[in-house]
Amino acid sequence: MRSEHRLQSIGYVWRSSNAELTKRYFREAPGQERTHIHVRRLGSWHEQWPLLFRDYMRQHVEEHEPYVALKRSLAERFRNDRAAYTSGKDDHLWQIIRRADRWAAANGWTPGNSDM
């Protein structure tokens, strides 16, 4: 059984409007605790990007506070506008991923397993 069918069989709702074609995005059923599940195609950019981000951030604790501060500021400013909150992180995230890419090249990083 494909992952999306398994998730749907236990009540998660596939958000088919997600524009990222190599990622399936699921949410909780109405009335359930907030849950976001991202299922990514093995080997795709959408799989590698979060693994690189995760591994880089784990090695560079100095990056944490500016990212946390930005997220808190955006959450306060865009409390009821999820799209604005998400797009507000774009520039900062791309700056991090460019540094992460240089770090990966210098250290021979390759995508490891997810934490799941």
mmCIF file of C-alpha atoms in Angstrom:
data_model
loop_
_atom_site.group_PDB
_atom_site.id
_atom_site.type_symbol
_atom_site.label_atom_id
_atom_site.label_comp_id
_atom_site.label_asym_id
_atom_site.label_seq_id
_atom_site.Cartn_x
_atom_site.Cartn_y
_atom_site.Cartn_z
ATOM 1 C CA MET A 1 0.000 0.000 0.000
ATOM 2 C CA ARG A 2 1.396 3.418 -0.929
ATOM 3 C CA SER A 3 2.219 5.791 1.906
ATOM 4 C CA GLU A 4 -0.557 8.223 1.001
ATOM 5 C CA HIS A 5 -3.144 5.441 1.151
ATOM 6 C CA ARG A 6 -1.833 4.248 4.511
ATOM 7 C CA LEU A 7 -1.964 7.761 5.942
ATOM 8 C CA GLN A 8 -5.453 8.344 4.586
ATOM 9 C CA SER A 9 -6.613 5.012 6.033
ATOM 10 C CA ILE A 10 -5.752 6.273 9.546
ATOM 11 C CA GLY A 11 -7.470 9.622 9.090
ATOM 12 C CA TYR A 12 -4.897 12.007 7.611
ATOM 13 C CA VAL A 13 -6.064 14.238 4.770
ATOM 14 C CA TRP A 14 -3.915 14.563 1.654
ATOM 15 C CA ARG A 15 -3.621 18.193 0.563
ATOM 16 C CA SER A 16 -3.578 17.593 -3.180
ATOM 17 C CA SER A 17 -3.292 21.342 -3.857
ATOM 18 C CA ASN A 18 0.369 21.240 -2.722
ATOM 19 C CA ALA A 19 2.407 22.624 -5.636
ATOM 20 C CA GLU A 20 5.540 20.602 -4.835
ATOM 21 C CA LEU A 21 5.084 17.546 -7.042
ATOM 22 C CA THR A 22 7.768 15.412 -5.377
ATOM 23 C CA LYS A 23 6.252 15.913 -1.928
ATOM 24 C CA ARG A 24 2.929 14.714 -0.549
ATOM 25 C CA TYR A 25 1.561 16.883 2.229
ATOM 26 C CA PHE A 26 -0.931 15.579 4.790
ATOM 27 C CA ARG A 27 -2.781 17.248 7.640
ATOM 28 C CA GLU A 28 -4.790 16.044 10.565
ATOM 29 C CA ALA A 29 -8.439 15.172 10.135
ATOM 30 C CA PRO A 30 -10.842 17.986 11.092
ATOM 31 C CA GLY A 31 -11.060 18.372 14.854
ATOM 32 C CA GLN A 32 -7.829 16.463 15.561
ATOM 33 C CA GLU A 33 -4.575 17.749 17.048
ATOM 34 C CA ARG A 34 -2.537 19.814 14.540
ATOM 35 C CA THR A 35 -0.182 17.557 12.588
ATOM 36 C CA HIS A 36 1.829 18.167 9.401
ATOM 37 C CA ILE A 37 3.281 15.175 7.548
ATOM 38 C CA HIS A 38 5.508 15.574 4.500
ATOM 39 C CA VAL A 39 6.230 12.473 2.407
ATOM 40 C CA ARG A 40 9.075 13.135 -0.009
ATOM 41 C CA ARG A 41 10.249 11.228 -3.075
ATOM 42 C CA LEU A 42 13.507 9.406 -2.357
ATOM 43 C CA GLY A 43 16.446 11.214 -3.959
ATOM 44 C CA SER A 44 14.453 14.322 -4.876
ATOM 45 C CA TRP A 45 15.511 17.869 -4.056
ATOM 46 C CA HIS A 46 12.556 18.017 -1.661
ATOM 47 C CA GLU A 47 14.054 15.093 0.233
ATOM 48 C CA GLN A 48 17.656 16.347 0.204
ATOM 49 C CA TRP A 49 16.941 19.990 1.111
ATOM 50 C CA PRO A 50 15.510 19.318 4.590
ATOM 51 C CA LEU A 51 18.187 16.720 5.343
ATOM 52 C CA LEU A 52 20.940 19.180 4.398
ATOM 53 C CA PHE A 53 19.226 21.930 6.406
ATOM 54 C CA ARG A 54 18.866 19.608 9.418
ATOM 55 C CA ASP A 55 22.465 18.391 9.330
ATOM 56 C CA TYR A 56 23.911 21.864 8.761
ATOM 57 C CA MET A 57 21.861 23.372 11.584
ATOM 58 C CA ARG A 58 22.911 20.577 13.943
ATOM 59 C CA GLN A 59 26.551 21.448 13.274
ATOM 60 C CA HIS A 60 26.110 25.238 13.381
ATOM 61 C CA VAL A 61 24.392 26.220 16.617
ATOM 62 C CA GLU A 62 25.204 29.889 15.947
ATOM 63 C CA GLU A 63 22.532 29.762 13.231
ATOM 64 C CA HIS A 64 19.770 28.806 15.689
ATOM 65 C CA GLU A 65 19.015 32.068 17.468
ATOM 66 C CA PRO A 66 18.650 34.275 14.363
ATOM 67 C CA TYR A 67 16.315 31.690 12.820
ATOM 68 C CA VAL A 68 14.272 31.349 16.017
ATOM 69 C CA ALA A 69 14.041 35.136 16.353
ATOM 70 C CA LEU A 70 12.849 35.479 12.769
ATOM 71 C CA LYS A 71 10.210 32.766 13.196
ATOM 72 C CA ARG A 72 8.915 34.348 16.412
ATOM 73 C CA SER A 73 8.772 37.782 14.826
ATOM 74 C CA LEU A 74 6.916 36.469 11.781
ATOM 75 C CA ALA A 75 4.540 34.418 13.929
ATOM 76 C CA GLU A 76 3.619 37.540 15.879
ATOM 77 C CA ARG A 77 3.319 39.716 12.784
ATOM 78 C CA PHE A 78 1.421 37.192 10.660
ATOM 79 C CA ARG A 79 -0.567 35.385 13.344
ATOM 80 C CA ASN A 80 -3.486 34.786 10.967
ATOM 81 C CA ASP A 81 -1.652 34.643 7.642
ATOM 82 C CA ARG A 82 0.204 31.357 7.206
ATOM 83 C CA ALA A 83 1.291 32.168 3.632
ATOM 84 C CA ALA A 84 2.893 35.467 4.706
ATOM 85 C CA TYR A 85 4.610 33.734 7.634
ATOM 86 C CA THR A 86 6.032 31.077 5.315
ATOM 87 C CA SER A 87 7.164 33.498 2.602
ATOM 88 C CA GLY A 88 8.695 35.757 5.250
ATOM 89 C CA LYS A 89 11.259 33.032 5.979
ATOM 90 C CA ASP A 90 12.309 32.571 2.342
ATOM 91 C CA ASP A 91 15.296 34.936 2.150
ATOM 92 C CA HIS A 92 16.717 33.755 5.463
ATOM 93 C CA LEU A 93 16.295 30.088 4.543
ATOM 94 C CA TRP A 94 17.996 30.558 1.178
ATOM 95 C CA GLN A 95 20.927 32.297 2.880
ATOM 96 C CA ILE A 96 21.253 29.325 5.233
ATOM 97 C CA ILE A 97 20.981 26.747 2.467
ATOM 98 C CA ARG A 98 23.689 28.506 0.430
ATOM 99 C CA ARG A 99 26.009 28.314 3.452
ATOM 100 C CA ALA A 100 24.923 24.713 4.006
ATOM 101 C CA ASP A 101 25.699 23.862 0.384
ATOM 102 C CA ARG A 102 29.236 25.252 0.732
ATOM 103 C CA TRP A 103 29.619 23.348 4.027
ATOM 104 C CA ALA A 104 28.372 20.145 2.372
ATOM 105 C CA ALA A 105 30.814 20.485 -0.516
ATOM 106 C CA ALA A 106 33.735 21.165 1.835
ATOM 107 C CA ASN A 107 32.879 18.221 4.084
ATOM 108 C CA GLY A 108 31.694 15.604 1.596
ATOM 109 C CA TRP A 109 28.176 15.613 3.026
ATOM 110 C CA THR A 110 25.689 13.229 1.506
ATOM 111 C CA PRO A 111 22.034 12.821 2.476
ATOM 112 C CA GLY A 112 21.664 10.414 5.343
ATOM 113 C CA ASN A 113 18.532 8.812 6.655
ATOM 114 C CA SER A 114 15.660 10.869 7.943
ATOM 115 C CA ASP A 115 14.944 10.897 11.660
ATOM 116 C CA MET A 116 11.834 8.839 11.136
#
